mmCIF file with all atom_site columns, C-alpha atoms and ligand atoms in Angstrom:
data_model
loop_
_atom_site.group_PDB
_atom_site.id
_atom_site.type_symbol
_atom_site.label_atom_id
_atom_site.label_alt_id
_atom_site.label_comp_id
_atom_site.label_asym_id
_atom_site.label_entity_id
_atom_site.label_seq_id
_atom_site.pdbx_PDB_ins_code
_atom_site.Cartn_x
_atom_site.Cartn_y
_atom_site.Cartn_z
_atom_site.occupancy
_atom_site.B_iso_or_equiv
_atom_site.pdbx_formal_charge
_atom_site.auth_seq_id
_atom_site.auth_comp_id
_atom_site.auth_asym_id
_atom_site.auth_atom_id
_atom_site.pdbx_PDB_model_num
ATOM   1   C CA . MET A 1 1   ? -0.295  -0.234 -0.121 1.00 76.00 ? 62   MET A CA 1
ATOM   2   C CA . GLY A 1 2   ? 1.174   3.174  -1.097 1.00 94.00 ? 63   GLY A CA 1
ATOM   3   C CA . ILE A 1 3   ? 1.301   6.331  1.818  1.00 97.00 ? 64   ILE A CA 1
ATOM   4   C CA . ALA A 1 4   ? -2.116  8.054  1.241  1.00 98.00 ? 65   ALA A CA 1
ATOM   5   C CA . GLU A 1 5   ? -3.861  4.606  1.713  1.00 98.00 ? 66   GLU A CA 1
ATOM   6   C CA . ASN A 1 6   ? -2.038  3.926  4.705  1.00 98.00 ? 67   ASN A CA 1
ATOM   7   C CA . LEU A 1 7   ? -2.625  6.886  6.710  1.00 98.00 ? 68   LEU A CA 1
ATOM   8   C CA . LYS A 1 8   ? -6.293  6.780  5.298  1.00 98.00 ? 69   LYS A CA 1
ATOM   9   C CA . ALA A 1 9   ? -6.646  2.886  6.993  1.00 98.00 ? 70   ALA A CA 1
ATOM   10  C CA . ILE A 1 10  ? -4.490  3.879  10.069 1.00 98.00 ? 71   ILE A CA 1
ATOM   11  C CA . ARG A 1 11  ? -6.657  7.602  10.465 1.00 98.00 ? 72   ARG A CA 1
ATOM   12  C CA . GLU A 1 12  ? -10.185 5.155  9.855  1.00 97.00 ? 73   GLU A CA 1
ATOM   13  C CA . SER A 1 13  ? -9.043  2.590  13.528 1.00 97.00 ? 74   SER A CA 1
ATOM   14  C CA . LEU A 1 14  ? -8.055  6.261  15.693 1.00 98.00 ? 75   LEU A CA 1
ATOM   15  C CA . PRO A 1 15  ? -10.975 6.817  17.592 1.00 97.00 ? 76   PRO A CA 1
ATOM   16  C CA . GLU A 1 16  ? -12.573 11.228 17.238 1.00 95.00 ? 77   GLU A CA 1
ATOM   17  C CA . GLY A 1 17  ? -9.869  13.103 19.660 1.00 95.00 ? 78   GLY A CA 1
ATOM   18  C CA . VAL A 1 18  ? -6.387  11.446 18.870 1.00 98.00 ? 79   VAL A CA 1
ATOM   19  C CA . LEU A 1 19  ? -4.639  13.599 16.669 1.00 98.00 ? 80   LEU A CA 1
ATOM   20  C CA . LEU A 1 20  ? -2.467  11.124 13.680 1.00 98.00 ? 81   LEU A CA 1
ATOM   21  C CA . VAL A 1 21  ? 1.515   12.929 14.024 1.00 98.00 ? 82   VAL A CA 1
ATOM   22  C CA . ALA A 1 22  ? 2.876   11.288 11.053 1.00 98.00 ? 83   ALA A CA 1
ATOM   23  C CA . VAL A 1 23  ? 6.822   10.544 12.056 1.00 98.00 ? 84   VAL A CA 1
ATOM   24  C CA . SER A 1 24  ? 8.659   11.328 9.442  1.00 98.00 ? 85   SER A CA 1
ATOM   25  C CA . LYS A 1 25  ? 12.760  10.991 10.456 1.00 98.00 ? 86   LYS A CA 1
ATOM   26  C CA . THR A 1 26  ? 15.102  9.438  7.827  1.00 96.00 ? 87   THR A CA 1
ATOM   27  C CA . LYS A 1 27  ? 11.541  10.073 5.091  1.00 97.00 ? 88   LYS A CA 1
ATOM   28  C CA . SER A 1 28  ? 11.996  12.508 1.869  1.00 97.00 ? 89   SER A CA 1
ATOM   29  C CA . GLN A 1 29  ? 10.455  15.606 1.134  1.00 97.00 ? 90   GLN A CA 1
ATOM   30  C CA . ALA A 1 30  ? 8.759   13.770 -1.245 1.00 97.00 ? 91   ALA A CA 1
ATOM   31  C CA . GLU A 1 31  ? 7.584   11.222 0.787  1.00 98.00 ? 92   GLU A CA 1
ATOM   32  C CA . ILE A 1 32  ? 6.462   13.717 3.039  1.00 98.00 ? 93   ILE A CA 1
ATOM   33  C CA . LEU A 1 33  ? 4.701   15.773 0.675  1.00 98.00 ? 94   LEU A CA 1
ATOM   34  C CA . GLU A 1 34  ? 2.499   12.217 -0.313 1.00 98.00 ? 95   GLU A CA 1
ATOM   35  C CA . ALA A 1 35  ? 1.078   12.504 3.775  1.00 98.00 ? 96   ALA A CA 1
ATOM   36  C CA . TYR A 1 36  ? 1.059   16.512 3.244  1.00 98.00 ? 97   TYR A CA 1
ATOM   37  C CA . ARG A 1 37  ? -1.535  15.815 -0.160 1.00 98.00 ? 98   ARG A CA 1
ATOM   38  C CA . ALA A 1 38  ? -3.553  13.127 1.760  1.00 98.00 ? 99   ALA A CA 1
ATOM   39  C CA . GLY A 1 39  ? -4.467  15.460 3.924  1.00 98.00 ? 100  GLY A CA 1
ATOM   40  C CA . GLN A 1 40  ? -1.665  15.432 6.894  1.00 98.00 ? 101  GLN A CA 1
ATOM   41  C CA . ARG A 1 41  ? -0.630  18.179 8.765  1.00 98.00 ? 102  ARG A CA 1
ATOM   42  C CA . ASP A 1 42  ? 1.237   16.859 11.376 1.00 99.00 ? 103  ASP A CA 1
ATOM   43  C CA . PHE A 1 43  ? 4.731   15.450 10.564 1.00 98.00 ? 104  PHE A CA 1
ATOM   44  C CA . GLY A 1 44  ? 7.345   13.933 13.965 1.00 98.00 ? 105  GLY A CA 1
ATOM   45  C CA . GLU A 1 45  ? 10.866  13.976 13.373 1.00 98.00 ? 106  GLU A CA 1
ATOM   46  C CA . ASN A 1 46  ? 13.548  13.157 16.095 1.00 97.00 ? 107  ASN A CA 1
ATOM   47  C CA . LYS A 1 47  ? 16.520  14.599 14.572 1.00 98.00 ? 108  LYS A CA 1
ATOM   48  C CA . VAL A 1 48  ? 16.681  18.903 14.982 1.00 98.00 ? 109  VAL A CA 1
ATOM   49  C CA . GLN A 1 49  ? 18.272  20.264 11.757 1.00 97.00 ? 110  GLN A CA 1
ATOM   50  C CA . GLU A 1 50  ? 16.817  17.872 10.123 1.00 98.00 ? 111  GLU A CA 1
ATOM   51  C CA . MET A 1 51  ? 13.735  18.388 10.711 1.00 98.00 ? 112  MET A CA 1
ATOM   52  C CA . ALA A 1 52  ? 14.672  22.643 10.438 1.00 98.00 ? 113  ALA A CA 1
ATOM   53  C CA . GLY A 1 53  ? 15.520  21.795 6.712  1.00 98.00 ? 114  GLY A CA 1
ATOM   54  C CA . LYS A 1 54  ? 12.109  20.266 6.056  1.00 98.00 ? 115  LYS A CA 1
ATOM   55  C CA . ALA A 1 55  ? 10.478  22.539 8.047  1.00 98.00 ? 116  ALA A CA 1
ATOM   56  C CA . MET A 1 56  ? 12.316  25.498 6.081  1.00 97.00 ? 117  MET A CA 1
ATOM   57  C CA . SER A 1 57  ? 11.561  24.029 2.871  1.00 97.00 ? 118  SER A CA 1
ATOM   58  C CA . LEU A 1 58  ? 8.113   21.954 3.217  1.00 98.00 ? 119  LEU A CA 1
ATOM   59  C CA . PRO A 1 59  ? 4.478   24.040 3.320  1.00 98.00 ? 120  PRO A CA 1
ATOM   60  C CA . PRO A 1 60  ? 3.920   26.205 6.198  1.00 98.00 ? 121  PRO A CA 1
ATOM   61  C CA . ASP A 1 61  ? 0.544   24.900 7.598  1.00 98.00 ? 122  ASP A CA 1
ATOM   62  C CA . ILE A 1 62  ? 2.634   21.428 8.502  1.00 98.00 ? 123  ILE A CA 1
ATOM   63  C CA . ARG A 1 63  ? 2.901   22.134 12.215 1.00 98.00 ? 124  ARG A CA 1
ATOM   64  C CA . TRP A 1 64  ? 6.842   20.304 13.209 1.00 98.00 ? 125  TRP A CA 1
ATOM   65  C CA . HIS A 1 65  ? 6.703   18.141 16.045 1.00 98.00 ? 126  HIS A CA 1
ATOM   66  C CA . MET A 1 66  ? 9.605   17.397 18.384 1.00 98.00 ? 127  MET A CA 1
ATOM   67  C CA . ILE A 1 67  ? 9.542   13.838 19.388 1.00 98.00 ? 128  ILE A CA 1
ATOM   68  C CA . GLY A 1 68  ? 13.042  13.110 20.149 1.00 95.00 ? 129  GLY A CA 1
ATOM   69  C CA . HIS A 1 69  ? 16.052  13.624 23.089 1.00 95.00 ? 130  HIS A CA 1
ATOM   70  C CA . LEU A 1 70  ? 16.349  17.826 22.277 1.00 97.00 ? 131  LEU A CA 1
ATOM   71  C CA . GLN A 1 71  ? 19.782  18.719 23.535 1.00 97.00 ? 132  GLN A CA 1
ATOM   72  C CA . ARG A 1 72  ? 19.949  22.834 25.052 1.00 98.00 ? 133  ARG A CA 1
ATOM   73  C CA . ASN A 1 73  ? 22.105  24.216 22.424 1.00 98.00 ? 134  ASN A CA 1
ATOM   74  C CA . LYS A 1 74  ? 20.169  23.088 19.499 1.00 98.00 ? 135  LYS A CA 1
ATOM   75  C CA . VAL A 1 75  ? 16.679  24.435 21.311 1.00 98.00 ? 136  VAL A CA 1
ATOM   76  C CA . LYS A 1 76  ? 17.446  27.279 19.802 1.00 98.00 ? 137  LYS A CA 1
ATOM   77  C CA . TYR A 1 77  ? 16.928  25.675 16.135 1.00 98.00 ? 138  TYR A CA 1
ATOM   78  C CA . LEU A 1 78  ? 13.700  24.604 16.547 1.00 98.00 ? 139  LEU A CA 1
ATOM   79  C CA . ALA A 1 79  ? 12.346  27.898 18.288 1.00 98.00 ? 140  ALA A CA 1
ATOM   80  C CA . GLY A 1 80  ? 10.780  29.190 16.142 1.00 98.00 ? 141  GLY A CA 1
ATOM   81  C CA . PHE A 1 81  ? 8.273   27.288 14.373 1.00 98.00 ? 142  PHE A CA 1
ATOM   82  C CA . VAL A 1 82  ? 8.432   23.906 16.688 1.00 98.00 ? 143  VAL A CA 1
ATOM   83  C CA . HIS A 1 83  ? 4.123   23.174 17.098 1.00 98.00 ? 144  HIS A CA 1
ATOM   84  C CA . LEU A 1 84  ? 5.252   21.007 20.688 1.00 98.00 ? 145  LEU A CA 1
ATOM   85  C CA . VAL A 1 85  ? 7.536   19.150 22.095 1.00 98.00 ? 146  VAL A CA 1
ATOM   86  C CA . HIS A 1 86  ? 7.570   15.573 23.054 1.00 98.00 ? 147  HIS A CA 1
ATOM   87  C CA . GLY A 1 87  ? 10.704  15.021 24.658 1.00 94.00 ? 148  GLY A CA 1
ATOM   88  C CA . VAL A 1 88  ? 10.851  17.726 27.914 1.00 97.00 ? 149  VAL A CA 1
ATOM   89  C CA . ASP A 1 89  ? 12.992  15.342 30.382 1.00 96.00 ? 150  ASP A CA 1
ATOM   90  C CA . SER A 1 90  ? 14.849  18.173 32.806 1.00 96.00 ? 151  SER A CA 1
ATOM   91  C CA . LEU A 1 91  ? 13.735  21.872 34.505 1.00 96.00 ? 152  LEU A CA 1
ATOM   92  C CA . ARG A 1 92  ? 17.283  23.383 32.899 1.00 97.00 ? 153  ARG A CA 1
ATOM   93  C CA . LEU A 1 93  ? 15.522  22.406 29.503 1.00 98.00 ? 154  LEU A CA 1
ATOM   94  C CA . LEU A 1 94  ? 13.032  23.683 28.992 1.00 98.00 ? 155  LEU A CA 1
ATOM   95  C CA . GLU A 1 95  ? 14.404  27.458 31.195 1.00 97.00 ? 156  GLU A CA 1
ATOM   96  C CA . GLU A 1 96  ? 16.258  27.134 27.908 1.00 98.00 ? 157  GLU A CA 1
ATOM   97  C CA . ILE A 1 97  ? 13.304  26.355 25.640 1.00 98.00 ? 158  ILE A CA 1
ATOM   98  C CA . ASN A 1 98  ? 11.366  29.350 28.107 1.00 98.00 ? 159  ASN A CA 1
ATOM   99  C CA . ARG A 1 99  ? 14.886  31.769 27.128 1.00 98.00 ? 160  ARG A CA 1
ATOM   100 C CA . ARG A 1 100 ? 14.603  31.258 23.514 1.00 98.00 ? 161  ARG A CA 1
ATOM   101 C CA . GLY A 1 101 ? 10.883  31.104 22.737 1.00 98.00 ? 162  GLY A CA 1
ATOM   102 C CA . ALA A 1 102 ? 10.634  35.149 24.765 1.00 98.00 ? 163  ALA A CA 1
ATOM   103 C CA . GLN A 1 103 ? 13.577  35.691 22.314 1.00 98.00 ? 164  GLN A CA 1
ATOM   104 C CA . GLU A 1 104 ? 10.442  34.114 19.677 1.00 98.00 ? 165  GLU A CA 1
ATOM   105 C CA . ASN A 1 105 ? 7.976   36.442 20.912 1.00 98.00 ? 166  ASN A CA 1
ATOM   106 C CA . ARG A 1 106 ? 6.360   32.693 20.495 1.00 98.00 ? 167  ARG A CA 1
ATOM   107 C CA . ILE A 1 107 ? 4.669   30.494 23.976 1.00 98.00 ? 168  ILE A CA 1
ATOM   108 C CA . ILE A 1 108 ? 6.409   26.486 23.142 1.00 98.00 ? 169  ILE A CA 1
ATOM   109 C CA . ASP A 1 109 ? 4.184   23.978 23.753 1.00 98.00 ? 170  ASP A CA 1
ATOM   110 C CA . CYS A 1 110 ? 6.042   21.210 25.329 1.00 98.00 ? 171  CYS A CA 1
ATOM   111 C CA . LEU A 1 111 ? 5.309   18.020 26.877 1.00 98.00 ? 172  LEU A CA 1
ATOM   112 C CA . LEU A 1 112 ? 7.154   16.304 29.711 1.00 98.00 ? 173  LEU A CA 1
ATOM   113 C CA . GLN A 1 113 ? 8.783   12.675 29.237 1.00 97.00 ? 174  GLN A CA 1
ATOM   114 C CA . VAL A 1 114 ? 8.548   9.874  31.619 1.00 96.00 ? 175  VAL A CA 1
ATOM   115 C CA . HIS A 1 115 ? 10.601  7.755  31.984 1.00 90.00 ? 176  HIS A CA 1
ATOM   116 C CA . ILE A 1 116 ? 9.480   4.483  32.048 1.00 82.00 ? 177  ILE A CA 1
ATOM   117 C CA . ALA A 1 117 ? 11.763  1.821  34.561 1.00 68.00 ? 178  ALA A CA 1
ATOM   118 C CA . GLU A 1 118 ? 12.535  -1.131 31.805 1.00 71.00 ? 179  GLU A CA 1
ATOM   119 C CA . GLU A 1 119 ? 12.365  1.134  28.727 1.00 68.00 ? 180  GLU A CA 1
ATOM   120 C CA . ALA A 1 120 ? 14.936  0.933  25.742 1.00 62.00 ? 181  ALA A CA 1
ATOM   121 C CA . THR A 1 121 ? 15.503  5.397  26.503 1.00 68.00 ? 182  THR A CA 1
ATOM   122 C CA . LYS A 1 122 ? 17.959  6.512  29.358 1.00 73.00 ? 183  LYS A CA 1
ATOM   123 C CA . PHE A 1 123 ? 15.822  10.580 29.120 1.00 85.00 ? 184  PHE A CA 1
ATOM   124 C CA . GLY A 1 124 ? 13.084  11.747 31.339 1.00 92.00 ? 185  GLY A CA 1
ATOM   125 C CA . PHE A 1 125 ? 11.127  12.166 34.694 1.00 94.00 ? 186  PHE A CA 1
ATOM   126 C CA . ASP A 1 126 ? 9.581   9.826  36.695 1.00 93.00 ? 187  ASP A CA 1
ATOM   127 C CA . ALA A 1 127 ? 6.634   9.718  38.368 1.00 93.00 ? 188  ALA A CA 1
ATOM   128 C CA . ALA A 1 128 ? 7.942   11.615 42.011 1.00 93.00 ? 189  ALA A CA 1
ATOM   129 C CA . GLU A 1 129 ? 10.108  14.125 39.708 1.00 94.00 ? 190  GLU A CA 1
ATOM   130 C CA . LEU A 1 130 ? 7.340   14.809 38.107 1.00 96.00 ? 191  LEU A CA 1
ATOM   131 C CA . GLN A 1 131 ? 5.117   15.851 40.515 1.00 95.00 ? 192  GLN A CA 1
ATOM   132 C CA . ALA A 1 132 ? 7.816   18.010 42.390 1.00 94.00 ? 193  ALA A CA 1
ATOM   133 C CA . LEU A 1 133 ? 8.294   19.708 38.719 1.00 94.00 ? 194  LEU A CA 1
ATOM   134 C CA . ILE A 1 134 ? 4.307   20.021 38.775 1.00 93.00 ? 195  ILE A CA 1
ATOM   135 C CA . SER A 1 135 ? 3.041   21.545 42.413 1.00 90.00 ? 196  SER A CA 1
ATOM   136 C CA . GLY A 1 136 ? 6.548   23.585 43.064 1.00 85.00 ? 197  GLY A CA 1
ATOM   137 C CA . ASP A 1 137 ? 7.287   26.603 41.832 1.00 88.00 ? 198  ASP A CA 1
ATOM   138 C CA . ASN A 1 138 ? 9.746   25.651 39.017 1.00 87.00 ? 199  ASN A CA 1
ATOM   139 C CA . LEU A 1 139 ? 7.966   26.422 36.372 1.00 91.00 ? 200  LEU A CA 1
ATOM   140 C CA . ALA A 1 140 ? 6.186   29.825 38.219 1.00 89.00 ? 201  ALA A CA 1
ATOM   141 C CA . GLY A 1 141 ? 8.600   32.438 36.182 1.00 91.00 ? 202  GLY A CA 1
ATOM   142 C CA . LEU A 1 142 ? 8.433   30.707 33.182 1.00 97.00 ? 203  LEU A CA 1
ATOM   143 C CA . ALA A 1 143 ? 5.790   32.022 30.794 1.00 97.00 ? 204  ALA A CA 1
ATOM   144 C CA . HIS A 1 144 ? 6.807   31.237 26.969 1.00 98.00 ? 205  HIS A CA 1
ATOM   145 C CA . VAL A 1 145 ? 6.337   27.894 28.103 1.00 98.00 ? 206  VAL A CA 1
ATOM   146 C CA . ARG A 1 146 ? 2.518   26.027 28.542 1.00 97.00 ? 207  ARG A CA 1
ATOM   147 C CA . ILE A 1 147 ? 3.436   22.289 29.583 1.00 97.00 ? 208  ILE A CA 1
ATOM   148 C CA . ARG A 1 148 ? 0.572   20.290 27.803 1.00 98.00 ? 209  ARG A CA 1
ATOM   149 C CA . GLY A 1 149 ? 0.902   17.000 28.526 1.00 98.00 ? 210  GLY A CA 1
ATOM   150 C CA . LEU A 1 150 ? 3.214   14.100 29.404 1.00 98.00 ? 211  LEU A CA 1
ATOM   151 C CA . MET A 1 151 ? 5.158   11.191 26.623 1.00 97.00 ? 212  MET A CA 1
ATOM   152 C CA . GLY A 1 152 ? 5.490   8.363  27.147 1.00 95.00 ? 213  GLY A CA 1
ATOM   153 C CA . MET A 1 153 ? 7.479   6.051  24.901 1.00 93.00 ? 214  MET A CA 1
ATOM   154 C CA . ALA A 1 154 ? 6.165   1.927  26.394 1.00 92.00 ? 215  ALA A CA 1
ATOM   155 C CA . THR A 1 155 ? 9.062   -1.089 26.676 1.00 90.00 ? 216  THR A CA 1
ATOM   156 C CA . PHE A 1 156 ? 10.595  -2.773 23.606 1.00 88.00 ? 217  PHE A CA 1
ATOM   157 C CA . THR A 1 157 ? 9.333   -6.346 24.253 1.00 90.00 ? 218  THR A CA 1
ATOM   158 C CA . ASP A 1 158 ? 7.083   -8.959 22.494 1.00 92.00 ? 219  ASP A CA 1
ATOM   159 C CA . ASP A 1 159 ? 5.352   -9.255 26.550 1.00 94.00 ? 220  ASP A CA 1
ATOM   160 C CA . GLN A 1 160 ? 1.738   -6.610 24.745 1.00 95.00 ? 221  GLN A CA 1
ATOM   161 C CA . ALA A 1 161 ? 0.737   -7.509 28.679 1.00 96.00 ? 222  ALA A CA 1
ATOM   162 C CA . GLN A 1 162 ? 3.954   -5.322 29.441 1.00 94.00 ? 223  GLN A CA 1
ATOM   163 C CA . VAL A 1 163 ? 2.958   -2.600 27.251 1.00 95.00 ? 224  VAL A CA 1
ATOM   164 C CA . ARG A 1 164 ? -0.944  -2.446 28.525 1.00 96.00 ? 225  ARG A CA 1
ATOM   165 C CA . ARG A 1 165 ? 0.593   -2.537 32.162 1.00 95.00 ? 226  ARG A CA 1
ATOM   166 C CA . GLU A 1 166 ? 2.748   0.511  31.121 1.00 95.00 ? 227  GLU A CA 1
ATOM   167 C CA . PHE A 1 167 ? 0.201   2.706  29.050 1.00 96.00 ? 228  PHE A CA 1
ATOM   168 C CA . ARG A 1 168 ? -2.103  2.416  31.465 1.00 97.00 ? 229  ARG A CA 1
ATOM   169 C CA . SER A 1 169 ? 0.752   3.462  34.480 1.00 95.00 ? 230  SER A CA 1
ATOM   170 C CA . LEU A 1 170 ? 1.013   6.529  31.881 1.00 96.00 ? 231  LEU A CA 1
ATOM   171 C CA . LYS A 1 171 ? -2.481  7.760  31.930 1.00 98.00 ? 232  LYS A CA 1
ATOM   172 C CA . THR A 1 172 ? -2.797  7.541  35.372 1.00 97.00 ? 233  THR A CA 1
ATOM   173 C CA . LEU A 1 173 ? -0.051  9.512  35.883 1.00 97.00 ? 234  LEU A CA 1
ATOM   174 C CA . PHE A 1 174 ? -1.299  11.838 33.497 1.00 98.00 ? 235  PHE A CA 1
ATOM   175 C CA . ASP A 1 175 ? -4.493  11.243 35.433 1.00 98.00 ? 236  ASP A CA 1
ATOM   176 C CA . ARG A 1 176 ? -3.256  12.513 38.660 1.00 97.00 ? 237  ARG A CA 1
ATOM   177 C CA . LEU A 1 177 ? -0.622  15.267 37.536 1.00 96.00 ? 238  LEU A CA 1
ATOM   178 C CA . PHE A 1 178 ? -2.968  17.911 35.739 1.00 96.00 ? 239  PHE A CA 1
ATOM   179 C CA . ALA A 1 179 ? -6.451  17.176 37.484 1.00 93.00 ? 240  ALA A CA 1
ATOM   180 C CA . GLY A 1 180 ? -7.689  20.014 37.118 1.00 90.00 ? 241  GLY A CA 1
ATOM   181 C CA . ASN A 1 181 ? -5.531  22.233 34.675 1.00 94.00 ? 242  ASN A CA 1
ATOM   182 C CA . PRO A 1 182 ? -8.038  21.951 31.080 1.00 95.00 ? 243  PRO A CA 1
ATOM   183 C CA . GLU A 1 183 ? -4.816  23.587 29.278 1.00 96.00 ? 244  GLU A CA 1
ATOM   184 C CA . ALA A 1 184 ? -3.070  20.112 30.496 1.00 98.00 ? 245  ALA A CA 1
ATOM   185 C CA . ASN A 1 185 ? -4.341  16.644 27.775 1.00 98.00 ? 246  ASN A CA 1
ATOM   186 C CA . ILE A 1 186 ? -2.225  16.094 25.357 1.00 98.00 ? 247  ILE A CA 1
ATOM   187 C CA . LEU A 1 187 ? -1.266  12.554 26.092 1.00 98.00 ? 248  LEU A CA 1
ATOM   188 C CA . SER A 1 188 ? 1.303   11.529 23.251 1.00 98.00 ? 249  SER A CA 1
ATOM   189 C CA . MET A 1 189 ? 1.822   7.089  23.260 1.00 97.00 ? 250  MET A CA 1
ATOM   190 C CA . GLY A 1 190 ? 1.849   4.667  21.047 1.00 97.00 ? 251  GLY A CA 1
ATOM   191 C CA . MET A 1 191 ? 3.912   4.075  17.462 1.00 97.00 ? 252  MET A CA 1
ATOM   192 C CA . SER A 1 192 ? 3.289   1.450  14.529 1.00 97.00 ? 253  SER A CA 1
ATOM   193 C CA . GLY A 1 193 ? 3.422   -2.135 16.326 1.00 95.00 ? 254  GLY A CA 1
ATOM   194 C CA . ASP A 1 194 ? 2.650   -0.392 20.047 1.00 96.00 ? 255  ASP A CA 1
ATOM   195 C CA . TYR A 1 195 ? -0.808  2.238  19.112 1.00 98.00 ? 256  TYR A CA 1
ATOM   196 C CA . GLU A 1 196 ? -3.750  0.534  19.516 1.00 97.00 ? 257  GLU A CA 1
ATOM   197 C CA . MET A 1 197 ? -3.139  -0.252 23.450 1.00 97.00 ? 258  MET A CA 1
ATOM   198 C CA . ALA A 1 198 ? -2.329  2.778  24.030 1.00 98.00 ? 259  ALA A CA 1
ATOM   199 C CA . VAL A 1 199 ? -5.522  4.763  22.169 1.00 98.00 ? 260  VAL A CA 1
ATOM   200 C CA . ASP A 1 200 ? -7.269  1.712  24.319 1.00 98.00 ? 261  ASP A CA 1
ATOM   201 C CA . ALA A 1 201 ? -5.251  2.519  27.982 1.00 98.00 ? 262  ALA A CA 1
ATOM   202 C CA . GLY A 1 202 ? -6.676  6.597  26.664 1.00 98.00 ? 263  GLY A CA 1
ATOM   203 C CA . SER A 1 203 ? -3.475  8.295  24.659 1.00 98.00 ? 264  SER A CA 1
ATOM   204 C CA . THR A 1 204 ? -4.842  11.778 22.499 1.00 98.00 ? 265  THR A CA 1
ATOM   205 C CA . LEU A 1 205 ? -1.393  11.728 20.737 1.00 98.00 ? 266  LEU A CA 1
ATOM   206 C CA . VAL A 1 206 ? -0.078  8.507  18.997 1.00 98.00 ? 267  VAL A CA 1
ATOM   207 C CA . ARG A 1 207 ? 3.571   8.702  16.909 1.00 98.00 ? 268  ARG A CA 1
ATOM   208 C CA . ILE A 1 208 ? 3.732   5.992  14.042 1.00 98.00 ? 269  ILE A CA 1
ATOM   209 C CA . GLY A 1 209 ? 6.284   5.964  11.752 1.00 98.00 ? 270  GLY A CA 1
ATOM   210 C CA . SER A 1 210 ? 6.511   2.826  9.377  1.00 98.00 ? 271  SER A CA 1
ATOM   211 C CA . SER A 1 211 ? 3.140   2.446  9.504  1.00 98.00 ? 272  SER A CA 1
ATOM   212 C CA . ILE A 1 212 ? 2.910   4.572  7.475  1.00 98.00 ? 273  ILE A CA 1
ATOM   213 C CA . PHE A 1 213 ? 6.024   5.281  5.584  1.00 97.00 ? 274  PHE A CA 1
ATOM   214 C CA . GLY A 1 214 ? 7.523   2.239  5.436  1.00 94.00 ? 275  GLY A CA 1
ATOM   215 C CA . THR A 1 215 ? 10.275  0.926  6.868  1.00 91.00 ? 276  THR A CA 1
ATOM   216 C CA . ARG A 1 216 ? 13.294  3.105  7.748  1.00 87.00 ? 277  ARG A CA 1
ATOM   217 C CA . PRO A 1 217 ? 16.604  1.517  7.246  1.00 79.00 ? 278  PRO A CA 1
HETATM 218 C C1 . PLP B 2 .   ? 10.175  7.105  15.654 1.00 93.48 ? 1480 PLP B C1 1
HETATM 219 C C2 . PLP B 2 .   ? 9.665   7.023  16.538 1.00 93.48 ? 1480 PLP B C2 1
HETATM 220 C C3 . PLP B 2 .   ? 8.753   7.072  16.339 1.00 93.48 ? 1480 PLP B C3 1
HETATM 221 C C4 . PLP B 2 .   ? 7.183   6.173  15.482 1.00 93.48 ? 1480 PLP B C4 1
HETATM 222 O O1 . PLP B 2 .   ? 8.838   5.318  15.566 1.00 93.48 ? 1480 PLP B O1 1
HETATM 223 P P1 . PLP B 2 .   ? 7.335   3.583  14.411 1.00 93.48 ? 1480 PLP B P1 1
HETATM 224 O O2 . PLP B 2 .   ? 7.511   2.529  15.082 1.00 93.48 ? 1480 PLP B O2 1
HETATM 225 O O3 . PLP B 2 .   ? 8.749   4.210  13.326 1.00 93.48 ? 1480 PLP B O3 1
HETATM 226 O O4 . PLP B 2 .   ? 6.233   3.965  13.855 1.00 93.48 ? 1480 PLP B O4 1
HETATM 227 C C5 . PLP B 2 .   ? 7.859   7.294  17.507 1.00 93.48 ? 1480 PLP B C5 1
HETATM 228 N N1 . PLP B 2 .   ? 8.065   8.086  18.864 1.00 93.48 ? 1480 PLP B N1 1
HETATM 229 C C6 . PLP B 2 .   ? 9.408   8.320  18.835 1.00 93.48 ? 1480 PLP B C6 1
HETATM 230 C C7 . PLP B 2 .   ? 9.641   9.286  19.617 1.00 93.48 ? 1480 PLP B C7 1
HETATM 231 C C8 . PLP B 2 .   ? 10.203  7.955  17.348 1.00 93.48 ? 1480 PLP B C8 1
HETATM 232 O O5 . PLP B 2 .   ? 11.254  8.016  17.705 1.00 93.48 ? 1480 PLP B O5 1
#
């Protein structure tokens, strides 16, 4: 199947209210345009320079999602245009996004990345750190960032029950942290291999690459 057909099939399988971010890392501008022509507007990249280069030459109404690990010294390359930063994993990074957001006269939407004990990546906050960050006064002075919710990845495993458990615990944490905060309404979880389980558990945003564009090298 082609990109347009893949997109259509995935969209039809998603409940209303779940945003599909097409993960286009390593994919060409022609492939991205094919998805764009099929109506896709939200795209995810995991490398800052790659995203900035694509953003410069592709249609300006594309919403670019930074889904990878973001280094502080690279924030300046995306602060002017990024739609949502998914992988905020430290207060210092948040402070740098705030600083660059101020320079660009923007408020930059961010998700806090949750670290699950057994997952592949070492990045992210654990539940206690998130609780401390959100209930403390560290965020009060950061007028140019807006915390919109959480991003998480399940452990890379064939054990479906474990993946389901992890998604459920992310959802529980999300509800607990952001009860009464209507601004924080994004729970980014689910990829090609596990998005159905993520959606069942309460995901509001899925990040799907290979099921749309085919496998990556
Ligand atoms: C690459 C990537 C995805 C998409 O993965 P697929 O398995 O190709 O759908 C989603 N989220 C993050 C953080 C990624 O790096």
